[in-house]
Amino acid sequence: MVTQEAATTAPAPAGTGRDGVELQLCDVWRKLLGRTDVGIHDDFFSLGGHSLLAIRLTVEVRRLFQVDLTAADLLAAATVAELAEIIRRGSAGGQGQLVRIQAGSGGSPVYALPPVSGTVLLYPPIARAMGTDQPFWAVQSVGLLPGETPLSSIEEISETFIEQLRTVHPEGAEWNLIGYSMGGLLAYETARRLKERGERVGLVGLLDTRIVVEAGGDPDFALRALLWRGLKLEVDIDRLRALTPEERAAELVERAVAAGTMPADFDADRLRRMIDMYQFNLDALAAYRIKPYDGTVTVFRVTDRSMEDGTLPEDLGWSEVAARAVVCDVPGDHFTMVEPGQVEVLGRRLKEQLALGSAPAVPLV
């Protein structure tokens, strides 16, 4: 168990962020300061920031978040975590779904679509493992920000993401789409729609994504998934169920802030939206009816399959709907494949497949 003292004294890993605002600010700081070792509690000026860079920072913040910063703001909030609090207060509903994970140095961007949580917090390590030269964007689900109404179908979600991504997509560049778990289905549907419209689609990377998603019988699945995968907390589900929604959210926020898995300014209302996001996305998955895709998909398949029942096909069923499906093995199981020790290999494999284009990694028999 992480104590309050440990949570407040332990340094944040370089370049990390706990929500979309912090992720984008870390990327801006790396670009402006020419550094890779930016943490959310590092002081802008201690890292080499000066008045001219501060002006450029205010321009970037205005462009990304539609928030005007003053000199007093930067002096009072000189870390990513502190500045993110100001931005959240001043940009409610204005941030949108797009999050630039890393600017890169050119080439066709990679676009990552969200898993069932709706958040994009698992993608920065993947982007870094692909190399800092790779432009990398992610899109979070509609419904996580105040005033947003979650979308009800995979098709509607995909169309909304296409509209968002077009605002940053370089003209004439091919579309490279990836997604972890449910995000793979969103990447597939998005690629299918773009190709139908005659656009160039490159990598369609499905990170251990099954072709069929069956609705489970566990009424607490969304809450369990949020606790274990999102908040990294071990909590008695039966005791939580006995609390009112308000009491439950308040307790979880307190524990997550103490554990360092949520920003200090996170509130119970935002947590309730996260839980609802899981359920909306699960419902959309259960209703999705997949259609054929006239193109290639690359399935990044885990080598540790001890969590599976042994009946899944090698390509997780994608050759049934895609014109071509190739398999690229990556270490770990469904959860650990995106964690340190395994994600570095996943990033290299993604980079390799991006370079290969439509060439297969491991032919299916």
CSV table of N, CA and C in Angstrom, one decimal, residues 29-133:
chain,number,residue,atom,x,y,z
A,29,TRP,N,6.7,21.1,-23.1
A,29,TRP,CA,7.9,21.5,-22.4
A,29,TRP,C,9.1,20.8,-23.0
A,30,ARG,N,9.0,19.5,-23.4
A,30,ARG,CA,10.1,18.8,-24.0
A,30,ARG,C,10.5,19.5,-25.3
A,31,LYS,N,9.6,20.0,-26.0
A,31,LYS,CA,9.9,20.7,-27.3
A,31,LYS,C,10.5,22.0,-27.1
A,32,LEU,N,10.0,22.8,-26.1
A,32,LEU,CA,10.5,24.2,-25.9
A,32,LEU,C,11.9,24.1,-25.2
A,33,LEU,N,12.1,23.2,-24.3
A,33,LEU,CA,13.3,23.1,-23.5
A,33,LEU,C,14.4,22.3,-24.1
A,34,GLY,N,14.0,21.5,-25.1
A,34,GLY,CA,14.9,20.6,-25.8
A,34,GLY,C,15.4,19.5,-24.8
A,35,ARG,N,14.5,19.0,-24.0
A,35,ARG,CA,14.8,17.9,-23.0
A,35,ARG,C,13.9,16.8,-23.1
A,36,THR,N,14.3,15.6,-22.7
A,36,THR,CA,13.5,14.4,-22.6
A,36,THR,C,13.1,14.1,-21.2
A,37,ASP,N,13.8,14.7,-20.2
A,37,ASP,CA,13.6,14.3,-18.8
A,37,ASP,C,12.7,15.3,-18.1
A,38,VAL,N,11.5,15.5,-18.6
A,38,VAL,CA,10.5,16.4,-18.0
A,38,VAL,C,9.5,15.6,-17.2
A,39,GLY,N,9.4,16.0,-15.9
A,39,GLY,CA,8.4,15.4,-15.0
A,39,GLY,C,7.4,16.4,-14.6
A,40,ILE,N,6.2,16.0,-14.2
A,40,ILE,CA,5.1,16.9,-13.9
A,40,ILE,C,5.4,17.8,-12.7
A,41,HIS,N,6.4,17.5,-11.9
A,41,HIS,CA,6.7,18.4,-10.7
A,41,HIS,C,8.0,19.2,-10.9
A,42,ASP,N,8.6,19.1,-12.1
A,42,ASP,CA,9.8,19.9,-12.4
A,42,ASP,C,9.4,21.4,-12.6
A,43,ASP,N,10.3,22.3,-12.2
A,43,ASP,CA,10.1,23.7,-12.3
A,43,ASP,C,10.6,24.1,-13.7
A,44,PHE,N,9.7,24.9,-14.4
A,44,PHE,CA,10.0,25.3,-15.8
A,44,PHE,C,11.3,26.1,-15.9
A,45,PHE,N,11.5,27.0,-14.9
A,45,PHE,CA,12.6,27.9,-15.0
A,45,PHE,C,13.9,27.1,-14.5
A,46,SER,N,13.7,26.2,-13.6
A,46,SER,CA,14.9,25.4,-13.2
A,46,SER,C,15.4,24.5,-14.3
A,47,LEU,N,14.5,24.1,-15.2
A,47,LEU,CA,14.9,23.3,-16.3
A,47,LEU,C,15.6,24.1,-17.5
A,48,GLY,N,15.7,25.4,-17.3
A,48,GLY,CA,16.3,26.2,-18.4
A,48,GLY,C,15.3,27.2,-19.0
A,49,GLY,N,14.1,27.2,-18.5
A,49,GLY,CA,13.1,28.1,-19.1
A,49,GLY,C,13.5,29.6,-18.8
A,50,HIS,N,13.2,30.5,-19.8
A,50,HIS,CA,13.5,31.9,-19.5
A,50,HIS,C,12.3,32.7,-20.1
A,51,SER,N,12.4,34.0,-20.1
A,51,SER,CA,11.3,34.9,-20.5
A,51,SER,C,10.8,34.6,-21.9
A,52,LEU,N,11.7,34.5,-22.9
A,52,LEU,CA,11.3,34.3,-24.2
A,52,LEU,C,10.6,32.9,-24.4
A,53,LEU,N,11.2,31.9,-23.7
A,53,LEU,CA,10.5,30.6,-23.8
A,53,LEU,C,9.1,30.6,-23.1
A,54,ALA,N,9.0,31.4,-22.1
A,54,ALA,CA,7.8,31.6,-21.4
A,54,ALA,C,6.7,32.1,-22.3
A,55,ILE,N,7.1,33.1,-23.1
A,55,ILE,CA,6.2,33.7,-24.1
A,55,ILE,C,5.7,32.6,-25.1
A,56,ARG,N,6.7,31.8,-25.6
A,56,ARG,CA,6.3,30.7,-26.5
A,56,ARG,C,5.4,29.7,-25.8
A,57,LEU,N,5.6,29.5,-24.5
A,57,LEU,CA,4.7,28.6,-23.8
A,57,LEU,C,3.3,29.1,-23.7
A,58,THR,N,3.1,30.4,-23.5
A,58,THR,CA,1.8,30.9,-23.4
A,58,THR,C,1.1,30.8,-24.8
A,59,VAL,N,1.9,30.9,-25.9
A,59,VAL,CA,1.3,30.8,-27.2
A,59,VAL,C,0.8,29.4,-27.4
A,60,GLU,N,1.6,28.4,-27.0
A,60,GLU,CA,1.2,27.0,-27.1
A,60,GLU,C,0.0,26.6,-26.3
A,61,VAL,N,0.0,27.2,-25.1
A,61,VAL,CA,-1.2,26.9,-24.2
A,61,VAL,C,-2.5,27.5,-24.8
A,62,ARG,N,-2.4,28.7,-25.4
A,62,ARG,CA,-3.5,29.3,-26.0
A,62,ARG,C,-4.0,28.5,-27.2
A,63,ARG,N,-3.0,28.0,-28.0
A,63,ARG,CA,-3.4,27.2,-29.2
A,63,ARG,C,-4.0,25.9,-28.8
A,64,LEU,N,-3.5,25.2,-27.8
A,64,LEU,CA,-4.0,23.9,-27.4
A,64,LEU,C,-5.2,23.9,-26.6
A,65,PHE,N,-5.3,24.9,-25.7
A,65,PHE,CA,-6.4,24.8,-24.6
A,65,PHE,C,-7.3,26.1,-24.6
A,66,GLN,N,-7.0,27.0,-25.5
A,66,GLN,CA,-7.8,28.3,-25.5
A,66,GLN,C,-7.8,29.0,-24.2
A,67,VAL,N,-6.7,29.0,-23.5
A,67,VAL,CA,-6.5,29.6,-22.2
A,67,VAL,C,-5.4,30.6,-22.3
A,68,ASP,N,-5.7,31.9,-21.9
A,68,ASP,CA,-4.6,32.9,-21.9
A,68,ASP,C,-3.9,33.0,-20.6
A,69,LEU,N,-2.6,32.8,-20.6
A,69,LEU,CA,-1.9,32.8,-19.3
A,69,LEU,C,-1.2,34.2,-19.2
A,70,THR,N,-1.0,34.6,-17.9
A,70,THR,CA,-0.3,35.8,-17.6
A,70,THR,C,1.1,35.4,-17.0
A,71,ALA,N,1.9,36.4,-16.9
A,71,ALA,CA,3.2,36.2,-16.3
A,71,ALA,C,3.1,35.7,-14.9
A,72,ALA,N,2.1,36.3,-14.2
A,72,ALA,CA,1.8,35.9,-12.8
A,72,ALA,C,1.4,34.4,-12.8
A,73,ASP,N,0.6,33.9,-13.8
A,73,ASP,CA,0.3,32.5,-13.8
A,73,ASP,C,1.5,31.6,-13.9
A,74,LEU,N,2.4,32.0,-14.7
A,74,LEU,CA,3.6,31.1,-14.9
A,74,LEU,C,4.5,31.2,-13.7
A,75,LEU,N,4.6,32.3,-13.0
A,75,LEU,CA,5.4,32.4,-11.8
A,75,LEU,C,4.8,31.6,-10.6
A,76,ALA,N,3.4,31.7,-10.6
A,76,ALA,CA,2.7,31.0,-9.5
A,76,ALA,C,2.6,29.5,-9.8
A,77,ALA,N,2.6,29.1,-11.1
A,77,ALA,CA,2.4,27.7,-11.4
A,77,ALA,C,3.5,27.3,-12.4
A,78,ALA,N,4.7,27.0,-11.9
A,78,ALA,CA,5.8,26.8,-12.7
A,78,ALA,C,6.1,25.3,-13.0
A,79,THR,N,5.2,24.4,-12.5
A,79,THR,CA,5.3,23.0,-12.9
A,79,THR,C,4.2,22.6,-13.8
A,80,VAL,N,4.3,21.5,-14.4
A,80,VAL,CA,3.3,21.0,-15.3
A,80,VAL,C,2.0,20.7,-14.4
A,81,ALA,N,2.2,20.1,-13.3
A,81,ALA,CA,1.0,19.8,-12.4
A,81,ALA,C,0.3,21.0,-12.0
A,82,GLU,N,1.0,22.1,-11.6
A,82,GLU,CA,0.4,23.3,-11.2
A,82,GLU,C,-0.3,24.0,-12.3
A,83,LEU,N,0.4,24.1,-13.5
A,83,LEU,CA,-0.2,24.8,-14.6
A,83,LEU,C,-1.4,24.1,-15.2
A,84,ALA,N,-1.4,22.7,-15.1
A,84,ALA,CA,-2.6,22.0,-15.5
A,84,ALA,C,-3.8,22.3,-14.7
A,85,GLU,N,-3.6,22.6,-13.4
A,85,GLU,CA,-4.8,23.0,-12.6
A,85,GLU,C,-5.4,24.3,-13.2
A,86,ILE,N,-4.6,25.3,-13.5
A,86,ILE,CA,-5.1,26.5,-14.0
A,86,ILE,C,-5.8,26.3,-15.4
A,87,ILE,N,-5.2,25.5,-16.2
A,87,ILE,CA,-5.8,25.2,-17.5
A,87,ILE,C,-7.1,24.5,-17.4
A,88,ARG,N,-7.2,23.5,-16.5
A,88,ARG,CA,-8.5,22.8,-16.3
A,88,ARG,C,-9.6,23.8,-15.9
A,89,ARG,N,-9.3,24.7,-15.0
A,89,ARG,CA,-10.3,25.6,-14.5
A,89,ARG,C,-10.7,26.6,-15.6
A,90,GLY,N,-9.8,26.9,-16.5
A,90,GLY,CA,-10.1,27.9,-17.6
A,90,GLY,C,-10.5,27.3,-18.9
A,91,SER,N,-10.5,26.0,-19.0
A,91,SER,CA,-10.7,25.4,-20.3
A,91,SER,C,-11.8,24.3,-20.3
A,92,ALA,N,-12.7,24.4,-19.3
A,92,ALA,CA,-13.8,23.4,-19.2
A,92,ALA,C,-14.6,23.3,-20.5
A,93,GLY,N,-14.5,22.1,-21.1
A,93,GLY,CA,-15.3,21.9,-22.4
A,93,GLY,C,-14.5,22.4,-23.6
A,94,GLY,N,-13.4,23.1,-23.5
A,94,GLY,CA,-12.7,23.6,-24.6
A,94,GLY,C,-11.5,22.8,-25.1
A,95,GLN,N,-11.1,21.8,-24.4
A,95,GLN,CA,-9.9,21.0,-24.7
A,95,GLN,C,-10.2,20.1,-25.9
A,96,GLY,N,-11.4,19.6,-26.0
A,96,GLY,CA,-11.6,18.6,-27.1
A,96,GLY,C,-11.0,17.2,-26.8
A,97,GLN,N,-11.0,16.4,-27.7
A,97,GLN,CA,-10.6,15.0,-27.5
A,97,GLN,C,-9.2,14.7,-27.9
A,98,LEU,N,-8.6,15.6,-28.7
A,98,LEU,CA,-7.2,15.3,-29.2
A,98,LEU,C,-6.2,15.6,-28.2
A,99,VAL,N,-5.2,14.7,-28.1
A,99,VAL,CA,-4.1,14.9,-27.2
A,99,VAL,C,-2.8,14.6,-28.0
A,100,ARG,N,-1.9,15.6,-28.1
A,100,ARG,CA,-0.6,15.3,-28.8
A,100,ARG,C,0.3,14.7,-27.8
A,101,ILE,N,0.7,13.5,-28.0
A,101,ILE,CA,1.6,12.8,-27.1
A,101,ILE,C,3.0,13.2,-27.3
A,102,GLN,N,3.4,13.2,-28.6
A,102,GLN,CA,4.8,13.8,-28.9
A,102,GLN,C,4.8,14.4,-30.3
A,103,ALA,N,5.5,15.5,-30.4
A,103,ALA,CA,5.5,16.2,-31.7
A,103,ALA,C,6.2,15.5,-32.8
A,104,GLY,N,7.3,14.8,-32.4
A,104,GLY,CA,8.1,14.1,-33.5
A,104,GLY,C,8.8,15.1,-34.4
A,105,SER,N,9.4,14.6,-35.4
A,105,SER,CA,10.2,15.4,-36.3
A,105,SER,C,9.8,15.3,-37.7
A,106,GLY,N,8.7,14.6,-38.0
A,106,GLY,CA,8.2,14.5,-39.4
A,106,GLY,C,7.7,13.2,-39.7
A,107,GLY,N,7.2,13.0,-40.9
A,107,GLY,CA,6.6,11.7,-41.3
A,107,GLY,C,5.2,11.6,-40.9
A,108,SER,N,4.5,10.5,-41.4
A,108,SER,CA,3.1,10.4,-41.1
A,108,SER,C,2.9,10.1,-39.6
A,109,PRO,N,1.9,10.8,-39.0
A,109,PRO,CA,1.6,10.6,-37.6
A,109,PRO,C,1.0,9.2,-37.3
A,110,VAL,N,1.1,8.8,-36.1
A,110,VAL,CA,0.4,7.6,-35.6
A,110,VAL,C,-0.7,8.2,-34.7
A,111,TYR,N,-1.9,7.7,-35.0
A,111,TYR,CA,-3.1,8.1,-34.2
A,111,TYR,C,-3.6,6.9,-33.3
A,112,ALA,N,-3.6,7.1,-32.0
A,112,ALA,CA,-4.0,6.0,-31.1
A,112,ALA,C,-5.4,6.3,-30.6
A,113,LEU,N,-6.3,5.3,-30.7
A,113,LEU,CA,-7.7,5.4,-30.3
A,113,LEU,C,-7.9,4.7,-28.9
A,114,PRO,N,-8.8,5.2,-28.1
A,114,PRO,CA,-8.9,4.9,-26.7
A,114,PRO,C,-9.4,3.5,-26.4
A,115,PRO,N,-8.9,2.9,-25.4
A,115,PRO,CA,-9.5,1.6,-24.9
A,115,PRO,C,-10.8,1.9,-24.2
A,116,VAL,N,-11.4,0.9,-23.5
A,116,VAL,CA,-12.7,1.0,-22.9
A,116,VAL,C,-12.8,2.1,-21.8
A,117,SER,N,-11.6,2.5,-21.2
A,117,SER,CA,-11.6,3.5,-20.2
A,117,SER,C,-11.9,4.9,-20.8
A,118,GLY,N,-11.7,5.0,-22.1
A,118,GLY,CA,-11.9,6.3,-22.8
A,118,GLY,C,-10.7,7.2,-22.7
A,119,THR,N,-9.7,6.9,-21.8
A,119,THR,CA,-8.5,7.8,-21.6
A,119,THR,C,-7.4,7.4,-22.5
A,120,VAL,N,-6.3,8.2,-22.5
A,120,VAL,CA,-5.2,7.9,-23.4
A,120,VAL,C,-3.9,7.8,-22.6
A,121,LEU,N,-4.0,7.5,-21.3
A,121,LEU,CA,-2.8,7.5,-20.5
A,121,LEU,C,-1.9,6.4,-20.7
A,122,LEU,N,-2.3,5.3,-21.4
A,122,LEU,CA,-1.4,4.2,-21.6
A,122,LEU,C,-0.5,4.4,-22.8
A,123,TYR,N,-0.8,5.4,-23.6
A,123,TYR,CA,-0.1,5.6,-24.9
A,123,TYR,C,1.3,6.3,-24.8
A,124,PRO,N,1.6,7.2,-23.9
A,124,PRO,CA,2.9,7.8,-23.9
A,124,PRO,C,4.1,6.9,-23.8
A,125,PRO,N,4.0,5.8,-23.0
A,125,PRO,CA,5.2,4.9,-23.1
A,125,PRO,C,5.3,4.2,-24.4
A,126,ILE,N,4.2,3.9,-25.1
A,126,ILE,CA,4.2,3.3,-26.4
A,126,ILE,C,4.9,4.3,-27.4
A,127,ALA,N,4.4,5.5,-27.3
A,127,ALA,CA,5.0,6.5,-28.2
A,127,ALA,C,6.5,6.7,-28.0
A,128,ARG,N,6.9,6.8,-26.8
A,128,ARG,CA,8.4,6.9,-26.5
A,128,ARG,C,9.1,5.7,-27.0
A,129,ALA,N,8.5,4.5,-26.9
A,129,ALA,CA,9.2,3.3,-27.3
A,129,ALA,C,9.3,3.2,-28.8
A,130,MET,N,8.5,4.0,-29.5
A,130,MET,CA,8.6,4.0,-31.0
A,130,MET,C,9.7,5.0,-31.4
A,131,GLY,N,10.1,5.8,-30.5
A,131,GLY,CA,11.2,6.8,-30.8
A,131,GLY,C,10.6,8.2,-30.8
A,132,THR,N,11.4,9.2,-30.3
A,132,THR,CA,10.9,10.5,-30.1
A,132,THR,C,10.7,11.3,-31.4
A,133,ASP,N,11.2,10.7,-32.5
A,133,ASP,CA,11.0,11.3,-33.8
A,133,ASP,C,9.7,11.0,-34.4
